[in-house]
Amino acid sequence: MTFADPPTDSPAHELAVDCLTAGIEASLPARAVERHCRLDGETLTIRDATYDLSAYDEVLVLGGGKGSDHLAASLEALLGEKLTDGVVVTNERAADPDRVTVLEGEHPTPGEGSIAGASAVLERAADATERTLVLAAIAGGGSALLCAPAEGLTVENLRTVTDGLLDAGASIDEINTVRRACSQIKGGGLAAAATPATVVGVLVSDVVGDDPAVIASGPTVTTKTDPEAALGVLERYGVGGDVRSWLADATPTKATDFDVNNHIVVSGRDAIDAARDVAREADYETCVLSTRIEGEASEAGRFHAAVAAEVVDSGDPLEAPAVLLSGGETTVTVSGDGDGGPNCEFALAGAVDLPPDAVLAAIDTDGGDGSTDAAGAVVDASTVTDQRAVHDVLVNNDSYGYLDNGGALLRCGATGTNVNDLRVVVIPAGRHSFAGGRS
C-alpha cells in the first residue's frame, strides 16, 4: 500500500507517513487471516476455536462490508477446494476470488446495489442446512452495503434517514440503532436466514470497542429491535420523515438465541500497534492516547495539537522525540456546503495550534475520508497561515479544498480494509516555549 505523492518535507513527515502505511498494511484481511486462521487437515482454527470440516457437506462465505472481497479471497486461499461458494457485497471490488461471488453496493448510504447484494446473500443463506458451515465475512461499511429494508420501508427511506443522521453528526451507535430497527438482515438477520447451519462470524472491526453487534449493525449477532430507541435518535437530530412514522407503529422484537461464534480478526488496535512499532524502531518514545476517540473531528484535532504542545513545553506525558497515536471514529456536524471528511477536518483544525516542527497525520484506513477521494491529510504548523481564514473554512466544512490547495492531502484509493481512523502526531527532539494560537 502506498500513498500518491505524500508530503515528505522533513524526516517527521516521512515518519508520520511510514506509521500510517504500516497501520494499514497490518490491518489487511490477508494479514489478519494469516495471524488468526489456519487449516490442519480437516480442522479449521479461527483464533481459539476449532471447526471439524468433515462434519459439513458445504462451506460458504457470506457477508459484506468494505474489504469483504479481500476477506473472502483470503479465506478462499486458506480453504481451497474445501470452500464451496459464497456471496459478499463490497463498495469497490478489488479482489477476485474464484469461488465467491463479489457484488457491489453503495456506501455510505444504501442504494439499489445494496438491496440486490443483501438479497443475494440472504437467498444463499436460506439454502443452508444443518450440514452447512457459514463463514460470515463481515466488515465495516456493511450497514449500508447489506440493505434489506423491513416490510413497509424502501431503500429511499433508508437513504434519506442515513444522510440526515450523517450530516447531523450522529454517532455510529446511534445510526446503527436506527438501521437495526429497520432491517431484515441486521441484528442477527443473516444468522436467522442461515438456520439451521453453523454460523461463524469472521469480523473486521471498524467500531469503537469492537462490539460485534455494532460492526455492520450485527448481521450475525441477534439483538432485539427497539423502535422506541430508534425513534428517540431520529427525534434527537430532527430527521427521519417516513421512517419516524414507520417506527411509531413498529412492534419491538425479542432477540432469538442462535449459537453463533463471532471472531474479530483485525481492528483499529492492530493498526495502532503496527504504527507504534515503526515509531519505536525510529527511536521515538510513543504514547497511545486512546483507541476510542469520538466526537467532533475538529475538537479532537485541537486536543491532539494541545497534547503535542504539552510535550514540547513540559515533557508530559512523555519526552520528545515522541509520537502520539490514536484511533476511533470522529464525526462532523455539517453546517456548510464544502467538501471534506472527518480526518481532513481533524487535521486542519489541529494544524492551527501545532507546535513548530511537529507533524500531524490523520486517515481513514479504508482509503476514503467521508465522500472524498482522499484518505486524510498530513499537516504541520506551516499549513495554517491565517487562523481566521481557516475558521471560515471549517465552518463551511471545506477542509478538503483548503488542504488540496496546500498539497497536504493523502490519497491511496481503496485499501481493502476498514478499521476506522488512524492518527499520528510526530514531535521531533528539542523543547522550547510555545504559546500557540497563531493568527
Short mmCIF file of C-alpha atoms in Angstrom, two decimals:
data_model
loop_
_atom_site.label_atom_id
_atom_site.label_comp_id
_atom_site.label_asym_id
_atom_site.label_seq_id
_atom_site.Cartn_x
_atom_site.Cartn_y
_atom_site.Cartn_z
CA MET A 1 0.00 0.00 0.00
CA THR A 2 1.39 3.41 -0.97
CA PHE A 3 0.17 6.98 -0.85
CA ALA A 4 0.30 9.01 -4.06
CA ASP A 5 2.83 11.86 -3.72
CA PRO A 6 2.71 12.12 0.10
CA PRO A 7 4.11 15.31 1.68
CA THR A 8 7.67 14.44 2.78
CA ASP A 9 9.04 17.86 3.67
CA SER A 10 11.03 16.56 6.66
CA PRO A 11 12.01 13.34 8.45
CA ALA A 12 9.00 13.92 10.71
CA HIS A 13 6.68 13.93 7.68
CA GLU A 14 8.30 10.73 6.42
CA LEU A 15 7.90 9.03 9.78
CA ALA A 16 4.24 10.03 10.01
CA VAL A 17 3.53 8.54 6.56
CA ASP A 18 5.52 5.40 7.40
CA CYS A 19 3.44 4.91 10.55
CA LEU A 20 0.19 5.26 8.61
CA THR A 21 1.36 2.85 5.92
CA ALA A 22 2.35 0.24 8.49
CA GLY A 23 -1.01 0.60 10.23
CA ILE A 24 -2.99 -0.02 7.06
CA GLU A 25 -0.82 -2.94 5.96
CA ALA A 26 -1.19 -4.65 9.36
CA SER A 27 -4.96 -4.30 9.03
CA LEU A 28 -5.33 -6.00 5.65
CA PRO A 29 -7.60 -9.07 5.73
CA ALA A 30 -4.88 -11.28 4.26
CA ARG A 31 -2.57 -10.41 7.15
CA ALA A 32 -5.40 -10.93 9.64
CA VAL A 33 -6.25 -14.38 8.27
CA GLU A 34 -2.57 -15.32 8.36
CA ARG A 35 -2.36 -14.30 12.04
CA HIS A 36 -5.56 -15.86 13.32
CA CYS A 37 -6.71 -18.65 10.98
CA ARG A 38 -5.15 -21.95 9.98
CA LEU A 39 -6.16 -25.22 8.36
CA ASP A 40 -4.71 -28.54 9.54
CA GLY A 41 -6.22 -31.40 7.57
CA GLU A 42 -9.96 -31.20 8.26
CA THR A 43 -9.58 -28.87 11.24
CA LEU A 44 -10.16 -25.15 10.73
CA THR A 45 -8.93 -22.93 13.55
CA ILE A 46 -10.10 -19.34 13.91
CA ARG A 47 -8.43 -17.64 16.84
CA ASP A 48 -9.01 -20.09 19.73
CA ALA A 49 -11.93 -22.05 18.23
CA THR A 50 -11.78 -25.15 16.03
CA TYR A 51 -14.23 -26.48 13.46
CA ASP A 52 -14.21 -30.01 12.02
CA LEU A 53 -14.87 -29.54 8.30
CA SER A 54 -15.62 -33.25 7.87
CA ALA A 55 -18.89 -32.60 9.73
CA TYR A 56 -20.17 -30.42 6.88
CA ASP A 57 -21.33 -31.04 3.33
CA GLU A 58 -20.60 -27.46 2.28
CA VAL A 59 -18.66 -24.43 3.48
CA LEU A 60 -19.92 -20.99 2.44
CA VAL A 61 -18.57 -17.46 2.74
CA LEU A 62 -21.40 -14.93 3.07
CA GLY A 63 -21.32 -11.30 4.13
CA GLY A 64 -20.37 -7.78 3.20
CA GLY A 65 -18.58 -4.58 4.03
CA LYS A 66 -15.58 -2.64 2.83
CA GLY A 67 -12.83 -5.10 2.05
CA SER A 68 -15.16 -8.11 2.34
CA ASP A 69 -13.95 -9.18 -1.12
CA HIS A 70 -10.37 -9.26 0.21
CA LEU A 71 -11.52 -11.15 3.30
CA ALA A 72 -13.38 -13.68 1.13
CA ALA A 73 -10.33 -14.12 -1.12
CA SER A 74 -8.11 -14.71 1.91
CA LEU A 75 -10.47 -17.33 3.32
CA GLU A 76 -10.63 -18.98 -0.10
CA ALA A 77 -6.83 -19.07 -0.29
CA LEU A 78 -6.78 -20.78 3.10
CA LEU A 79 -9.56 -23.31 2.44
CA GLY A 80 -9.01 -24.06 -1.25
CA GLU A 81 -11.37 -26.75 -2.56
CA LYS A 82 -12.93 -27.14 0.89
CA LEU A 83 -14.77 -23.88 0.22
CA THR A 84 -17.99 -24.50 -1.73
CA ASP A 85 -19.08 -20.99 -2.77
CA GLY A 86 -20.46 -17.76 -1.35
CA VAL A 87 -21.56 -14.16 -1.87
CA VAL A 88 -20.18 -10.93 -0.43
CA VAL A 89 -21.07 -7.30 -1.09
CA THR A 90 -18.48 -4.51 -1.15
CA ASN A 91 -18.41 -0.93 -2.40
CA GLU A 92 -15.39 -1.11 -4.71
CA ARG A 93 -14.48 -4.55 -5.96
CA ALA A 94 -10.73 -5.17 -5.94
CA ALA A 95 -10.18 -8.82 -5.04
CA ASP A 96 -11.41 -11.57 -7.39
CA PRO A 97 -11.95 -14.88 -5.59
CA ASP A 98 -12.82 -17.86 -7.80
CA ARG A 99 -15.50 -19.47 -5.65
CA VAL A 100 -17.13 -16.44 -4.01
CA THR A 101 -19.33 -14.05 -5.99
CA VAL A 102 -18.45 -10.41 -5.29
CA LEU A 103 -21.25 -7.88 -5.76
CA GLU A 104 -21.07 -4.09 -5.44
CA GLY A 105 -23.35 -1.92 -3.36
CA GLU A 106 -23.41 1.71 -2.31
CA HIS A 107 -21.75 3.44 0.66
CA PRO A 108 -22.15 5.43 2.94
CA THR A 109 -25.84 5.48 2.06
CA PRO A 110 -27.53 2.38 0.59
CA GLY A 111 -28.75 2.06 -2.99
CA GLU A 112 -30.16 -0.50 -5.37
CA GLY A 113 -26.87 -2.40 -5.44
CA SER A 114 -27.02 -2.73 -1.67
CA ILE A 115 -30.55 -4.11 -1.93
CA ALA A 116 -29.60 -6.63 -4.62
CA GLY A 117 -26.49 -7.70 -2.74
CA ALA A 118 -28.29 -8.27 0.55
CA SER A 119 -30.99 -10.25 -1.26
CA ALA A 120 -28.36 -12.50 -2.87
CA VAL A 121 -26.67 -13.11 0.49
CA LEU A 122 -29.97 -13.93 2.22
CA GLU A 123 -31.10 -16.21 -0.61
CA ARG A 124 -27.89 -18.23 -0.45
CA ALA A 125 -28.12 -18.38 3.34
CA ALA A 126 -31.68 -19.72 3.11
CA ASP A 127 -30.41 -22.77 1.19
CA ALA A 128 -28.13 -23.80 4.06
CA THR A 129 -28.79 -26.99 6.01
CA GLU A 130 -27.64 -28.41 9.34
CA ARG A 131 -24.58 -29.71 7.49
CA THR A 132 -23.54 -26.26 6.24
CA LEU A 133 -20.78 -24.16 7.75
CA VAL A 134 -21.29 -20.46 7.04
CA LEU A 135 -18.26 -18.24 7.44
CA ALA A 136 -19.80 -14.79 7.73
CA ALA A 137 -17.24 -12.32 6.36
CA ILE A 138 -18.39 -9.06 7.93
CA ALA A 139 -16.58 -5.72 7.77
CA GLY A 140 -17.29 -2.09 8.49
CA GLY A 141 -19.50 -0.45 5.90
CA GLY A 142 -21.74 -3.49 5.84
CA SER A 143 -24.59 -1.50 7.35
CA ALA A 144 -25.02 0.39 4.07
CA LEU A 145 -23.79 -2.34 1.73
CA LEU A 146 -26.14 -5.02 3.12
CA CYS A 147 -29.51 -3.31 2.90
CA ALA A 148 -32.72 -5.30 3.37
CA PRO A 149 -35.45 -2.84 4.42
CA ALA A 150 -38.12 -4.06 6.77
CA GLU A 151 -41.56 -4.54 5.27
CA GLY A 152 -43.14 -1.14 4.65
CA LEU A 153 -39.88 0.70 4.07
CA THR A 154 -37.92 1.44 0.89
CA VAL A 155 -34.27 1.96 0.12
CA GLU A 156 -35.05 5.64 -0.46
CA ASN A 157 -36.43 5.87 3.09
CA LEU A 158 -33.22 4.41 4.48
CA ARG A 159 -31.01 6.53 2.23
CA THR A 160 -32.73 9.72 3.37
CA VAL A 161 -32.53 8.91 7.07
CA THR A 162 -28.88 7.80 6.81
CA ASP A 163 -27.88 11.01 5.02
CA GLY A 164 -29.73 13.07 7.62
CA LEU A 165 -28.05 11.36 10.56
CA LEU A 166 -24.59 11.59 8.99
CA ASP A 167 -24.99 15.32 8.29
CA ALA A 168 -26.26 15.88 11.83
CA GLY A 169 -23.13 14.31 13.32
CA ALA A 170 -24.84 11.27 14.86
CA SER A 171 -22.55 8.57 16.23
CA ILE A 172 -22.27 5.17 14.56
CA ASP A 173 -24.01 3.57 17.55
CA GLU A 174 -26.98 5.90 17.11
CA ILE A 175 -27.14 5.35 13.36
CA ASN A 176 -26.99 1.58 13.82
CA THR A 177 -29.78 1.68 16.41
CA VAL A 178 -31.99 3.03 13.65
CA ARG A 179 -30.62 0.67 11.00
CA ARG A 180 -31.24 -2.46 13.10
CA ALA A 181 -34.85 -1.47 13.77
CA CYS A 182 -35.47 -1.02 10.03
CA SER A 183 -33.75 -4.09 8.59
CA GLN A 184 -34.27 -7.78 7.87
CA ILE A 185 -30.55 -8.63 7.78
CA LYS A 186 -29.08 -6.62 10.64
CA GLY A 187 -29.36 -7.58 14.30
CA GLY A 188 -28.84 -11.27 13.54
CA GLY A 189 -30.88 -11.42 10.36
CA LEU A 190 -28.17 -13.21 8.41
CA ALA A 191 -27.77 -15.84 11.14
CA ALA A 192 -31.53 -16.34 11.23
CA ALA A 193 -31.69 -16.82 7.45
CA ALA A 194 -28.96 -19.47 7.59
CA THR A 195 -30.61 -21.54 10.35
CA PRO A 196 -30.02 -24.48 10.97
CA ALA A 197 -26.46 -24.04 9.64
CA THR A 198 -23.42 -23.47 11.83
CA VAL A 199 -22.63 -19.76 11.53
CA VAL A 200 -19.18 -18.39 12.37
CA GLY A 201 -18.51 -14.65 12.13
CA VAL A 202 -15.12 -13.56 10.79
CA LEU A 203 -15.16 -9.84 11.55
CA VAL A 204 -13.09 -6.81 10.59
CA SER A 205 -13.95 -4.20 13.22
CA ASP A 206 -14.37 -0.53 12.39
CA VAL A 207 -16.15 0.44 15.61
CA VAL A 208 -15.00 1.80 18.94
CA GLY A 209 -14.95 -1.02 21.48
CA ASP A 210 -15.13 -3.78 18.81
CA ASP A 211 -18.68 -4.83 19.74
CA PRO A 212 -19.77 -7.46 17.16
CA ALA A 213 -23.36 -6.22 17.50
CA VAL A 214 -22.28 -2.81 16.17
CA ILE A 215 -19.96 -3.93 13.35
CA ALA A 216 -22.12 -3.63 10.20
CA SER A 217 -25.09 -3.49 12.60
CA GLY A 218 -24.51 -7.10 13.64
CA PRO A 219 -25.81 -9.43 10.88
CA THR A 220 -24.60 -12.39 12.97
CA VAL A 221 -25.48 -11.02 16.42
CA THR A 222 -29.08 -11.50 17.43
CA THR A 223 -30.40 -8.42 19.18
CA LYS A 224 -33.88 -7.21 19.90
CA THR A 225 -35.25 -4.43 17.74
CA ASP A 226 -36.09 -1.31 19.70
CA PRO A 227 -38.28 1.03 17.63
CA GLU A 228 -38.66 3.38 20.59
CA ALA A 229 -34.90 3.84 20.94
CA ALA A 230 -34.54 4.32 17.18
CA LEU A 231 -37.34 6.88 17.22
CA GLY A 232 -35.57 8.70 20.03
CA VAL A 233 -32.43 9.01 17.89
CA LEU A 234 -34.38 10.49 14.98
CA GLU A 235 -36.20 12.93 17.24
CA ARG A 236 -32.92 13.97 18.85
CA TYR A 237 -31.50 15.02 15.49
CA GLY A 238 -34.72 16.19 13.89
CA VAL A 239 -34.57 13.80 10.93
CA GLY A 240 -36.50 10.76 9.79
CA GLY A 241 -39.68 11.69 7.95
CA ASP A 242 -41.34 8.49 6.73
CA VAL A 243 -39.05 6.33 8.88
CA ARG A 244 -40.23 8.14 12.01
CA SER A 245 -43.82 7.40 11.08
CA TRP A 246 -43.00 3.75 10.42
CA LEU A 247 -41.13 3.36 13.72
CA ALA A 248 -44.02 4.89 15.65
CA ASP A 249 -46.18 1.92 14.62
CA ALA A 250 -43.45 -0.77 14.73
CA THR A 251 -43.52 -3.58 17.28
CA PRO A 252 -40.36 -4.47 19.24
CA THR A 253 -38.98 -7.97 18.72
CA LYS A 254 -37.00 -10.14 21.09
CA ALA A 255 -33.54 -11.47 20.33
CA THR A 256 -33.52 -15.09 19.17
CA ASP A 257 -30.82 -17.23 20.71
CA PHE A 258 -28.76 -18.55 17.79
CA ASP A 259 -25.50 -20.34 18.52
CA VAL A 260 -23.09 -18.09 16.61
CA ASN A 261 -19.37 -17.73 17.26
CA ASN A 262 -18.05 -14.31 16.28
CA HIS A 263 -14.31 -13.78 15.91
CA ILE A 264 -12.75 -10.34 15.42
CA VAL A 265 -9.64 -10.99 13.35
CA VAL A 266 -8.48 -7.39 12.99
CA SER A 267 -9.34 -4.00 14.50
CA GLY A 268 -8.02 -0.49 14.93
CA ARG A 269 -5.77 -1.71 17.71
CA ASP A 270 -3.77 -3.73 15.19
CA ALA A 271 -3.21 -0.59 13.10
CA ILE A 272 -2.06 1.43 16.11
CA ASP A 273 0.29 -1.31 17.33
CA ALA A 274 1.95 -1.55 13.91
CA ALA A 275 2.35 2.22 13.69
CA ARG A 276 3.84 2.28 17.19
CA ASP A 277 6.38 -0.37 16.20
CA VAL A 278 7.59 1.83 13.32
CA ALA A 279 7.94 4.84 15.63
CA ARG A 280 9.89 2.82 18.19
CA GLU A 281 12.22 1.50 15.50
CA ALA A 282 12.96 5.15 14.68
CA ASP A 283 13.94 5.70 18.35
CA TYR A 284 10.86 7.76 19.21
CA GLU A 285 9.03 7.45 22.51
CA THR A 286 5.38 6.55 21.92
CA CYS A 287 2.08 7.17 23.65
CA VAL A 288 -1.29 5.72 22.62
CA LEU A 289 -3.73 8.41 23.66
CA SER A 290 -6.75 6.21 23.04
CA THR A 291 -8.24 3.78 20.53
CA ARG A 292 -11.67 5.26 21.33
CA ILE A 293 -11.57 8.90 20.21
CA GLU A 294 -15.04 10.03 19.12
CA GLY A 295 -16.96 13.29 18.88
CA GLU A 296 -16.47 16.31 16.65
CA ALA A 297 -13.44 15.90 14.40
CA SER A 298 -12.25 19.50 14.72
CA GLU A 299 -12.35 19.38 18.53
CA ALA A 300 -10.40 16.11 18.55
CA GLY A 301 -7.80 17.66 16.24
CA ARG A 302 -7.31 20.59 18.60
CA PHE A 303 -6.94 18.19 21.52
CA HIS A 304 -4.14 16.29 19.76
CA ALA A 305 -2.36 19.57 19.00
CA ALA A 306 -2.71 20.57 22.64
CA VAL A 307 -1.07 17.35 23.81
CA ALA A 308 1.75 17.89 21.32
CA ALA A 309 2.28 21.40 22.69
CA GLU A 310 2.42 19.98 26.22
CA VAL A 311 5.13 17.53 25.15
CA VAL A 312 7.15 20.45 23.76
CA ASP A 313 6.65 22.73 26.75
CA SER A 314 6.85 20.34 29.72
CA GLY A 315 7.84 16.89 28.54
CA ASP A 316 4.45 15.49 29.55
CA PRO A 317 3.08 12.90 29.01
CA LEU A 318 6.46 11.92 27.52
CA GLU A 319 9.69 13.50 26.34
CA ALA A 320 10.41 14.32 22.71
CA PRO A 321 11.27 12.86 20.31
CA ALA A 322 7.80 11.41 20.63
CA VAL A 323 4.96 10.01 18.60
CA LEU A 324 1.36 10.26 19.78
CA LEU A 325 -1.12 7.73 18.37
CA SER A 326 -4.88 7.38 18.46
CA GLY A 327 -7.78 5.61 16.79
CA GLY A 328 -11.56 5.68 16.89
CA GLU A 329 -14.14 7.43 14.77
CA THR A 330 -14.85 11.14 14.83
CA THR A 331 -17.84 12.77 13.19
CA VAL A 332 -18.66 16.07 11.53
CA THR A 333 -21.79 18.12 12.07
CA VAL A 334 -22.31 19.59 8.61
CA SER A 335 -23.14 23.29 8.60
CA GLY A 336 -21.63 24.35 5.27
CA ASP A 337 -21.58 23.17 1.67
CA GLY A 338 -17.86 22.50 1.21
CA ASP A 339 -16.05 19.21 0.70
CA GLY A 340 -14.27 17.25 3.37
CA GLY A 341 -14.33 14.34 5.77
CA PRO A 342 -13.67 13.80 9.48
CA ASN A 343 -9.94 13.21 9.07
CA CYS A 344 -9.40 16.28 6.90
CA GLU A 345 -11.30 18.41 9.42
CA PHE A 346 -9.33 16.81 12.25
CA ALA A 347 -6.01 17.59 10.56
CA LEU A 348 -6.84 21.16 9.56
CA ALA A 349 -8.20 22.09 12.99
CA GLY A 350 -5.18 20.51 14.65
CA ALA A 351 -2.76 22.39 12.39
CA VAL A 352 -3.90 25.70 13.84
CA ASP A 353 -2.18 25.02 17.18
CA LEU A 354 0.57 22.57 16.30
CA PRO A 355 3.97 23.46 17.77
CA PRO A 356 6.81 24.20 15.32
CA ASP A 357 8.38 21.12 13.67
CA ALA A 358 5.56 18.81 14.79
CA VAL A 359 3.64 16.88 12.13
CA LEU A 360 0.07 15.60 12.43
CA ALA A 361 -1.38 12.96 10.11
CA ALA A 362 -4.88 11.50 10.10
CA ILE A 363 -6.50 8.99 7.76
CA ASP A 364 -9.49 6.73 7.40
CA THR A 365 -7.92 3.30 6.98
CA ASP A 366 -10.35 2.35 4.20
CA GLY A 367 -8.74 5.00 1.98
CA GLY A 368 -11.77 7.29 1.73
CA ASP A 369 -12.32 10.18 4.11
CA GLY A 370 -16.03 10.90 4.03
CA SER A 371 -17.13 11.08 0.40
CA THR A 372 -13.80 12.46 -0.88
CA ASP A 373 -11.04 10.79 -2.87
CA ALA A 374 -8.55 11.49 -0.06
CA ALA A 375 -7.77 9.15 2.81
CA GLY A 376 -6.87 12.11 5.03
CA ALA A 377 -4.03 14.58 5.33
CA VAL A 378 -0.59 15.37 6.73
CA VAL A 379 -0.14 18.85 8.22
CA ASP A 380 2.34 20.92 10.20
CA ALA A 381 2.50 24.40 11.68
CA SER A 382 3.07 25.99 8.25
CA THR A 383 -0.20 24.57 6.89
CA VAL A 384 -2.12 27.43 8.50
CA THR A 385 -1.01 30.97 7.75
CA ASP A 386 -4.29 32.71 8.59
CA GLN A 387 -6.22 31.34 11.55
CA ARG A 388 -9.33 33.40 10.78
CA ALA A 389 -9.47 32.10 7.23
CA VAL A 390 -9.19 28.53 8.47
CA HIS A 391 -12.03 29.17 10.92
CA ASP A 392 -14.24 30.14 7.98
CA VAL A 393 -13.12 27.07 6.04
CA LEU A 394 -14.05 24.77 8.91
CA VAL A 395 -17.44 26.45 9.36
CA ASN A 396 -18.09 25.78 5.68
CA ASN A 397 -16.80 22.20 6.01
CA ASP A 398 -14.36 22.77 3.16
CA SER A 399 -11.23 21.24 4.68
CA TYR A 400 -10.66 19.16 1.54
CA GLY A 401 -10.36 22.21 -0.70
CA TYR A 402 -8.03 24.04 1.67
CA LEU A 403 -5.74 21.07 2.18
CA ASP A 404 -5.75 20.16 -1.50
CA ASN A 405 -4.52 23.65 -2.40
CA GLY A 406 -1.78 23.28 0.19
CA GLY A 407 -0.64 19.87 -1.06
CA ALA A 408 -1.41 18.23 2.28
CA LEU A 409 -3.88 15.54 1.21
CA LEU A 410 -3.08 11.83 1.30
CA ARG A 411 -4.52 9.67 -1.48
CA CYS A 412 -4.22 5.92 -1.83
CA GLY A 413 -7.56 4.65 -3.15
CA ALA A 414 -9.47 1.80 -1.54
CA THR A 415 -7.13 -0.11 0.76
CA GLY A 416 -9.08 -3.34 1.11
CA THR A 417 -9.57 -2.94 4.85
CA ASN A 418 -11.56 -0.75 7.21
CA VAL A 419 -10.56 -0.38 10.87
CA ASN A 420 -11.58 3.25 11.27
CA ASP A 421 -9.36 6.28 11.82
CA LEU A 422 -5.62 6.22 12.47
CA ARG A 423 -3.86 9.35 13.71
CA VAL A 424 -0.19 10.09 14.26
CA VAL A 425 1.49 13.16 15.77
CA VAL A 426 5.28 13.25 15.37
CA ILE A 427 7.17 15.60 17.71
CA PRO A 428 10.93 15.77 16.94
CA ALA A 429 13.57 16.29 19.62
CA GLY A 430 14.01 19.70 21.20
CA ARG A 431 11.96 21.74 23.65
CA HIS A 432 11.09 25.40 23.57
CA SER A 433 8.28 27.61 24.77
CA PHE A 434 5.22 27.50 22.57
CA ALA A 435 2.23 29.77 23.05
CA GLY A 436 0.09 28.51 20.14
CA GLY A 437 -2.88 30.30 18.64
CA ARG A 438 -1.21 31.80 15.59
CA SER A 439 -3.09 34.42 13.64
#
